[in-house]
PDB file of C-alpha atoms in Angstrom:
ATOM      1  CA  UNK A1134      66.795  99.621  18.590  1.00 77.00           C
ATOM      2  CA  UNK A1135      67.028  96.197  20.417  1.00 89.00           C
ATOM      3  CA  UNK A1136      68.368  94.806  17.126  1.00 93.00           C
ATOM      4  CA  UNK A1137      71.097  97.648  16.625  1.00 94.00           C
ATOM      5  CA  UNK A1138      72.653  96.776  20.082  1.00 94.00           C
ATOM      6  CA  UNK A1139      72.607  93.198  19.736  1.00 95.00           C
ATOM      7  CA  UNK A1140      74.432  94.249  16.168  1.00 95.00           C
ATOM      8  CA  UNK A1141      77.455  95.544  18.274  1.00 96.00           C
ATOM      9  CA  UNK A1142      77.295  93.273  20.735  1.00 95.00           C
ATOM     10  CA  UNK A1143      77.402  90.068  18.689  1.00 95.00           C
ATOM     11  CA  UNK A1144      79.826  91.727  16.357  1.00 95.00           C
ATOM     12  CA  UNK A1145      77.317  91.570  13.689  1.00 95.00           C
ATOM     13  CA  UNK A1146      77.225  87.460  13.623  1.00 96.00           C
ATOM     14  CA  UNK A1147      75.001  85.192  14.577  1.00 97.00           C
ATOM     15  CA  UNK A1148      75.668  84.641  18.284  1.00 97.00           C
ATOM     16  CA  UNK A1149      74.791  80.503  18.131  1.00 96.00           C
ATOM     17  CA  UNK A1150      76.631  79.672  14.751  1.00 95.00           C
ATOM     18  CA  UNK A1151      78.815  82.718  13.935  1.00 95.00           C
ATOM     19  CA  UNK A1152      77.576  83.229  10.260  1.00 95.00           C
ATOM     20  CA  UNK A1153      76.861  87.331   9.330  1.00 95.00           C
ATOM     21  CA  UNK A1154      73.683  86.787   7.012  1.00 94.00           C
ATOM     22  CA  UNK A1155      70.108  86.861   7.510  1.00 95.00           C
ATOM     23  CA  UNK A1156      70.025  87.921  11.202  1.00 95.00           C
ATOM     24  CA  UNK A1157      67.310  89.049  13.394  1.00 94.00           C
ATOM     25  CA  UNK A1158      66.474  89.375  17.203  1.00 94.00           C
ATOM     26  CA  UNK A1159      65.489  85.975  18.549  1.00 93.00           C
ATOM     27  CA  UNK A1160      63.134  86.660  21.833  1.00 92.00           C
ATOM     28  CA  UNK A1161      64.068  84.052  24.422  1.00 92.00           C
ATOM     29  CA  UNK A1162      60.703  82.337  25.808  1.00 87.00           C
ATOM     30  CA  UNK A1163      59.230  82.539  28.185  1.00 84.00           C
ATOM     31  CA  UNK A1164      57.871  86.156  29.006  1.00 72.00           C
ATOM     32  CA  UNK A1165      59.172  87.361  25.581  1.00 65.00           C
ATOM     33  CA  UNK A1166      59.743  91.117  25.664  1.00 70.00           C
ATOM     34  CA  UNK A1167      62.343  91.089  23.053  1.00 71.00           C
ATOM     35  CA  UNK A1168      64.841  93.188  25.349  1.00 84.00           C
ATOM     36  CA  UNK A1169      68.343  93.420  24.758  1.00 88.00           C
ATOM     37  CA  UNK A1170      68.744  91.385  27.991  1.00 90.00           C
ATOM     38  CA  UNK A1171      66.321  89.122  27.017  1.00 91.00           C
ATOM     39  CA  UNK A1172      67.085  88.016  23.076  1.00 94.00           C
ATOM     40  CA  UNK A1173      69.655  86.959  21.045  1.00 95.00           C
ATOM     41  CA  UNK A1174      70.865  87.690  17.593  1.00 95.00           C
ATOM     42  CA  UNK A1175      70.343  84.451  15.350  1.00 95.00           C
ATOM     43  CA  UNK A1176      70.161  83.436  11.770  1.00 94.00           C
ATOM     44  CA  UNK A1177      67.673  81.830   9.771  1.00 92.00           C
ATOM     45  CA  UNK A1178      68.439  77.961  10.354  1.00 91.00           C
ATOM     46  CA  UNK A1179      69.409  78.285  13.621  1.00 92.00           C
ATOM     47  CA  UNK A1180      65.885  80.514  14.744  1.00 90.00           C
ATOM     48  CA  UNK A1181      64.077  77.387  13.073  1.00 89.00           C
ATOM     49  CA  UNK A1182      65.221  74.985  15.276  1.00 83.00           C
ATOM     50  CA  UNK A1183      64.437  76.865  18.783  1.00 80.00           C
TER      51      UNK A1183
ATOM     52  CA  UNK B 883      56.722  41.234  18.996  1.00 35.00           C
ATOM     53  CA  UNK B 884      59.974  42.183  16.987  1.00 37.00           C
ATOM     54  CA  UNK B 885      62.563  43.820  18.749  1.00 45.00           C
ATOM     55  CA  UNK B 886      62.823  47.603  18.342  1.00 46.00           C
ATOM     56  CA  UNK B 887      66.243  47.912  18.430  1.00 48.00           C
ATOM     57  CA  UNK B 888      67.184  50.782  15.450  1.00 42.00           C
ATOM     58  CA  UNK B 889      69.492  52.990  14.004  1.00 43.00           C
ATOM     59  CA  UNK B 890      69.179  56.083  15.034  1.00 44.00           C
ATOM     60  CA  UNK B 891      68.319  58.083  12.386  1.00 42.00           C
ATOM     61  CA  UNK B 892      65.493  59.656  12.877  1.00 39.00           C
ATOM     62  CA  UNK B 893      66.461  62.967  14.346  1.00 47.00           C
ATOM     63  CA  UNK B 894      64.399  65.637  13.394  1.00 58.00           C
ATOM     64  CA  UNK B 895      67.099  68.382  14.726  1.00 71.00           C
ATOM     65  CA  UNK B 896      70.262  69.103  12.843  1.00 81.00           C
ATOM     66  CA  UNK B 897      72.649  67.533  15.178  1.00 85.00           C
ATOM     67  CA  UNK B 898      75.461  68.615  13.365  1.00 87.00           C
ATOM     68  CA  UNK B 899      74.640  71.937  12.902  1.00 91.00           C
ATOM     69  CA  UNK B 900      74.430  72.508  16.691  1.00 93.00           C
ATOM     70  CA  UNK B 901      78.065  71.895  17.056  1.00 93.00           C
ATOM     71  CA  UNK B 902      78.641  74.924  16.959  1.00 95.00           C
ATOM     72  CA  UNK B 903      77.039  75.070  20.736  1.00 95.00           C
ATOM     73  CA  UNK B 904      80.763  74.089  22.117  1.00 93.00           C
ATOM     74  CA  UNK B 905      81.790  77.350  21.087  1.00 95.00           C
ATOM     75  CA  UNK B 906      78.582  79.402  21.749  1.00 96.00           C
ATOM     76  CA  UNK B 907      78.479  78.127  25.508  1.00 96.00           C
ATOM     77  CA  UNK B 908      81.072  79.958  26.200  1.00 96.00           C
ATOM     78  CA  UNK B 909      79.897  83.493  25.299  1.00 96.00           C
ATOM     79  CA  UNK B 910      79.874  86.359  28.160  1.00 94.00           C
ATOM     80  CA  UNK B 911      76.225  87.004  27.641  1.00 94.00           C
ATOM     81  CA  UNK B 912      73.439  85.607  29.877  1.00 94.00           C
ATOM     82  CA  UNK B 913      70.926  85.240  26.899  1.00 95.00           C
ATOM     83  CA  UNK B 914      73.516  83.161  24.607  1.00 96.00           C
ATOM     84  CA  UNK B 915      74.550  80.878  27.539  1.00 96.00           C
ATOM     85  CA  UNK B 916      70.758  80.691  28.258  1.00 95.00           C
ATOM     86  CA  UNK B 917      70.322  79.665  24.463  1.00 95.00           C
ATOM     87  CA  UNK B 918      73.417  77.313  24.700  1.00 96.00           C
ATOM     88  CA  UNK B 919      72.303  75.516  27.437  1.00 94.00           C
ATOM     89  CA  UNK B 920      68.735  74.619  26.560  1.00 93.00           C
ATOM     90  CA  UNK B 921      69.900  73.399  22.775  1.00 93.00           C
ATOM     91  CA  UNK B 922      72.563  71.357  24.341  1.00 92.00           C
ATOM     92  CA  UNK B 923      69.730  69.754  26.677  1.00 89.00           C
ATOM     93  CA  UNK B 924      67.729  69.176  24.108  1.00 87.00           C
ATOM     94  CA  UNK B 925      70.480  67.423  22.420  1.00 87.00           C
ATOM     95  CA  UNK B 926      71.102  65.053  25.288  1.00 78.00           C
ATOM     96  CA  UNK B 927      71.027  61.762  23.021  1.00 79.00           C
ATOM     97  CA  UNK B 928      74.928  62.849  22.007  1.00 84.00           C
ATOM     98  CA  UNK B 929      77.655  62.327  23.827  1.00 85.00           C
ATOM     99  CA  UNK B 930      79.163  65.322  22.984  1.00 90.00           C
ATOM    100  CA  UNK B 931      76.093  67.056  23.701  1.00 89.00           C
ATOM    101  CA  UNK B 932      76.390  65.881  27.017  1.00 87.00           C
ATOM    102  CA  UNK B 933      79.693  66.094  27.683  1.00 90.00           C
ATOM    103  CA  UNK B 934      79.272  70.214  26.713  1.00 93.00           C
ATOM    104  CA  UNK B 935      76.569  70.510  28.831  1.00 91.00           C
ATOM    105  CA  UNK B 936      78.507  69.184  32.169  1.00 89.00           C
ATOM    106  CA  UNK B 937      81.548  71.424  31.392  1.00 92.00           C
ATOM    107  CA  UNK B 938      78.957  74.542  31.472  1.00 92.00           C
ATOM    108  CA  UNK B 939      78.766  76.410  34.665  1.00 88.00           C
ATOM    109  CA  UNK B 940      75.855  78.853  34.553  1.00 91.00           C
ATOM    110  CA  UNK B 941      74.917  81.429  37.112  1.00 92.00           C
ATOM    111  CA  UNK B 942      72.063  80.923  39.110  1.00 91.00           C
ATOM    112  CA  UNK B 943      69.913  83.182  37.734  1.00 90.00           C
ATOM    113  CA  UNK B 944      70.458  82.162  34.540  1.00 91.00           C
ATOM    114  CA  UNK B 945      70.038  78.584  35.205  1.00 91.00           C
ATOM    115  CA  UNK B 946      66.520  79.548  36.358  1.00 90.00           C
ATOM    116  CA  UNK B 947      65.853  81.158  33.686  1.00 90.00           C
ATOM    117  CA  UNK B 948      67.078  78.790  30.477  1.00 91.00           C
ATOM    118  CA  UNK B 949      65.014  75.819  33.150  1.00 88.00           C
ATOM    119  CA  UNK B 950      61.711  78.346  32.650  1.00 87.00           C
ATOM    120  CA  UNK B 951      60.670  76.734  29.548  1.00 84.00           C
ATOM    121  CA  UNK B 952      61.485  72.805  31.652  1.00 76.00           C
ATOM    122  CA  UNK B 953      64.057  71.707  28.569  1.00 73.00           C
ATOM    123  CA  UNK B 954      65.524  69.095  29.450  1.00 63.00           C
ATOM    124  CA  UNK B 955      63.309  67.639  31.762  1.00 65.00           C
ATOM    125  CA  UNK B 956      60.763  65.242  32.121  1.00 53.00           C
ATOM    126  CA  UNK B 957      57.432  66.537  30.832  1.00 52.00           C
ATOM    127  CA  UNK B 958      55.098  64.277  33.245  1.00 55.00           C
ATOM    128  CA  UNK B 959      55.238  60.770  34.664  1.00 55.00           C
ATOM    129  CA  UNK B 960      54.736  59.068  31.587  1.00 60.00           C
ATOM    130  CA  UNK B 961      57.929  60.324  30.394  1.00 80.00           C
ATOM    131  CA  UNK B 962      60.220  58.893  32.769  1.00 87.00           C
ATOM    132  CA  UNK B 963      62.839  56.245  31.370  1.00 91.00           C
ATOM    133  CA  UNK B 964      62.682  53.219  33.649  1.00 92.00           C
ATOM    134  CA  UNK B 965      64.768  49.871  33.573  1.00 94.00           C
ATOM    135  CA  UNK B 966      63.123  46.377  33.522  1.00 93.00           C
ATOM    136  CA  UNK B 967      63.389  46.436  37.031  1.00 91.00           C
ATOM    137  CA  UNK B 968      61.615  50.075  37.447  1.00 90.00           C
ATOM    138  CA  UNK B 969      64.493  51.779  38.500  1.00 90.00           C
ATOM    139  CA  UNK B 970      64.810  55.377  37.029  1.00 89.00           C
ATOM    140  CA  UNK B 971      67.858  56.067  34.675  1.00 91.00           C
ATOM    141  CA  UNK B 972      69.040  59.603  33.541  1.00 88.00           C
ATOM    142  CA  UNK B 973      71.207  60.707  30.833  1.00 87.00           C
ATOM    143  CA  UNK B 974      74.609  59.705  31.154  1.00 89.00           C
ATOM    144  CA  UNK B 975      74.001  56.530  32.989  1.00 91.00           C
ATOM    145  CA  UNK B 976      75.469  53.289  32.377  1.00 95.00           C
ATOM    146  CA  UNK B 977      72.965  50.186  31.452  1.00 95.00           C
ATOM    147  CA  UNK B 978      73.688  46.248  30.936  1.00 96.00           C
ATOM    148  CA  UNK B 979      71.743  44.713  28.563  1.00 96.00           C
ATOM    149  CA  UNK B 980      69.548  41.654  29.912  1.00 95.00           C
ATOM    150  CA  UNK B 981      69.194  39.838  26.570  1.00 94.00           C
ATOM    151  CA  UNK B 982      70.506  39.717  23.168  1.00 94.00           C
ATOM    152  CA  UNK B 983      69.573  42.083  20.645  1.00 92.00           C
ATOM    153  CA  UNK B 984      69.936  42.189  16.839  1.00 91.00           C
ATOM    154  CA  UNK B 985      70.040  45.552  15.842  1.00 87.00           C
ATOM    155  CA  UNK B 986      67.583  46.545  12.709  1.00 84.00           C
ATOM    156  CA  UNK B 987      68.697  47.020   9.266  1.00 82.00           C
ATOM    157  CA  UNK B 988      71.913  44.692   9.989  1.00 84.00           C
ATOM    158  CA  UNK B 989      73.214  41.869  10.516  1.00 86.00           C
ATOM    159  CA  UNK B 990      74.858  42.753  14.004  1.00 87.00           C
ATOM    160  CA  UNK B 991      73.465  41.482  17.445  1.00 91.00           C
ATOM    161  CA  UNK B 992      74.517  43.628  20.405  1.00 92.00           C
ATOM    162  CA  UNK B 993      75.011  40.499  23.581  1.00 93.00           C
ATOM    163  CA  UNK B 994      73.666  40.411  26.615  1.00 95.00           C
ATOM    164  CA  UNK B 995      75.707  41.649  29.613  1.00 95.00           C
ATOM    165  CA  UNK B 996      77.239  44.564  27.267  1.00 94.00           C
ATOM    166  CA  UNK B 997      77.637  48.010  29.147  1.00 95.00           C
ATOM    167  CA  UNK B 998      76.291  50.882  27.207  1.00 95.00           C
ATOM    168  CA  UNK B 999      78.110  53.937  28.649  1.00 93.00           C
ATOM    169  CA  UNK B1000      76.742  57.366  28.572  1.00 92.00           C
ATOM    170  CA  UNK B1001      72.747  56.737  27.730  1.00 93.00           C
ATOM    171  CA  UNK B1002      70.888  59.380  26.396  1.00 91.00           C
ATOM    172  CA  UNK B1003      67.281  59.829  26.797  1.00 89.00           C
ATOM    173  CA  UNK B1004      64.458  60.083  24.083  1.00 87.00           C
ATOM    174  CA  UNK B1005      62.695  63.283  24.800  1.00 80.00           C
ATOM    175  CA  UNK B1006      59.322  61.975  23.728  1.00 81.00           C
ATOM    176  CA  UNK B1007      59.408  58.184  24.468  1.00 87.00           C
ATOM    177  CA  UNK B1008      59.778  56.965  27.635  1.00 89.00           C
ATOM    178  CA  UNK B1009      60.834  53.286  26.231  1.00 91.00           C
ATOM    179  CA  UNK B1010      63.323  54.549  23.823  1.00 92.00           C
ATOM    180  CA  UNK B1011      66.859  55.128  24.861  1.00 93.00           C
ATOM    181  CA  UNK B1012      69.909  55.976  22.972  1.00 92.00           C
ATOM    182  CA  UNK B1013      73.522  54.651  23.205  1.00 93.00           C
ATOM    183  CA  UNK B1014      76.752  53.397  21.393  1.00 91.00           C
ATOM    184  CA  UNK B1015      77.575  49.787  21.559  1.00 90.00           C
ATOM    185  CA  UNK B1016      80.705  48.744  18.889  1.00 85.00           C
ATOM    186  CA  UNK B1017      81.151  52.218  18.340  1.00 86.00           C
ATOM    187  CA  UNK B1018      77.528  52.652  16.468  1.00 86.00           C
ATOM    188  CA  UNK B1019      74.454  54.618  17.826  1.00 88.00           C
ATOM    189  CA  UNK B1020      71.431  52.673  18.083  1.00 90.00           C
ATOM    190  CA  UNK B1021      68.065  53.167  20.046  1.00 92.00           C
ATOM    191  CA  UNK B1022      67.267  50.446  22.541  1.00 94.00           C
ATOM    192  CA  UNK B1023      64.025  49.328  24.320  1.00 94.00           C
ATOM    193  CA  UNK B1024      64.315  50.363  28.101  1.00 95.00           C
ATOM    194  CA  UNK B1025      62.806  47.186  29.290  1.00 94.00           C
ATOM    195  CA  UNK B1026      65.795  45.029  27.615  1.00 95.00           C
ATOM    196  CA  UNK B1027      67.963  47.211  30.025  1.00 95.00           C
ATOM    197  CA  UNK B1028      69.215  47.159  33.584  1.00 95.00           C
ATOM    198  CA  UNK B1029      71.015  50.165  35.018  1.00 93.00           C
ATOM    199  CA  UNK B1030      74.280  49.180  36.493  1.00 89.00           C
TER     200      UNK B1030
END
């Protein structure tokens, strides 16, 4: 669900580096609930480097 | 003892990937600015990165919260960058150096007395700091430095 609304949200691109593939919900530490409130949508390379 | 003065080239982050932080900083979403704000501290030995970060105004609740995981900061004492006469210097400063230099892997010597403008500080080494001097980025020793 949490990754649906960060879909529409982010306008289905990453929300660090604007690219559209390989997405998922990057958790923002600490406390990581993976809440809408509390994540971001990222791609591959750029949830590697966190 | 040789001097340790380097290129800098041993980044293990993709600088140049995380350009795209000067757009990303200003999203309308707490958990992106969060995001944004943390890379770009961790990214502190660029100028640019830097210069992004003072232009960013953050909320203070977000502030807390991208400072929760202490980016950007000093781990302990042992971590604090110090001039040759002990003073403390933070990212962004301006140093002189006290001697001259030859920088590693060429044939260029960087004087004494030259200003290097904007420092950034090594995140994991306390005696390491970065700067430009004749327009190329190079690592100096922190006790060849004073802070001006």
């Amino acid at each position: 669900m949490t990754k649906a609304a960060l879909m529409i949200r982010a306008n289905s691109s990453c929300e660090l580096y604007g690219v559209t593939e390989n997405l998922e919900v990057y958790a923002i530490p600490p406390g990581t609930d993976g809440g809408f409130d509390k994540s971001i949508l990222a791609y591959g390379t750029c949830r590697a480097q966190q | 003892m040789g001097l340790v003065v380097h290129n800098n080239k041993d980044e293990d982050m993709d600088t140049n990937h995380w350009r795209c932080l000067s757009k990303s900083m200003w999203n309308e979403n707490f958990p992106v600015q969060v995001m944004s704000w943390r890379m770009l501290s961790r990214l502190n030995s660029e100028s640019w990165g830097q210069d992004a970060l003072e232009m960013m105004c953050l909320e203070d609740d977000a502030l807390t919260w991208a400072k929760a995981t202490r980016e950007g900061q000093a781990q302990d004492e042992s971590l604090i960058h110090k001039d040759c006469n002990g003073v403390t210097m933070q990212s962004g400063n301006t140093v002189v150096l006290i001697k001259d230099l030859p920088i590693k892997d060429t044939s260029m010597v960087a004087k004494r007395g030259t200003a290097v403008r904007k420092i950034g500080l090594v995140a994991d080494n306390a005696e390491h700091i970065t700067g430009k001097v004749n327009g190329q980025s190079i690592v100096i020793l922190t006790q060849f430095t004073k802070k001006s």
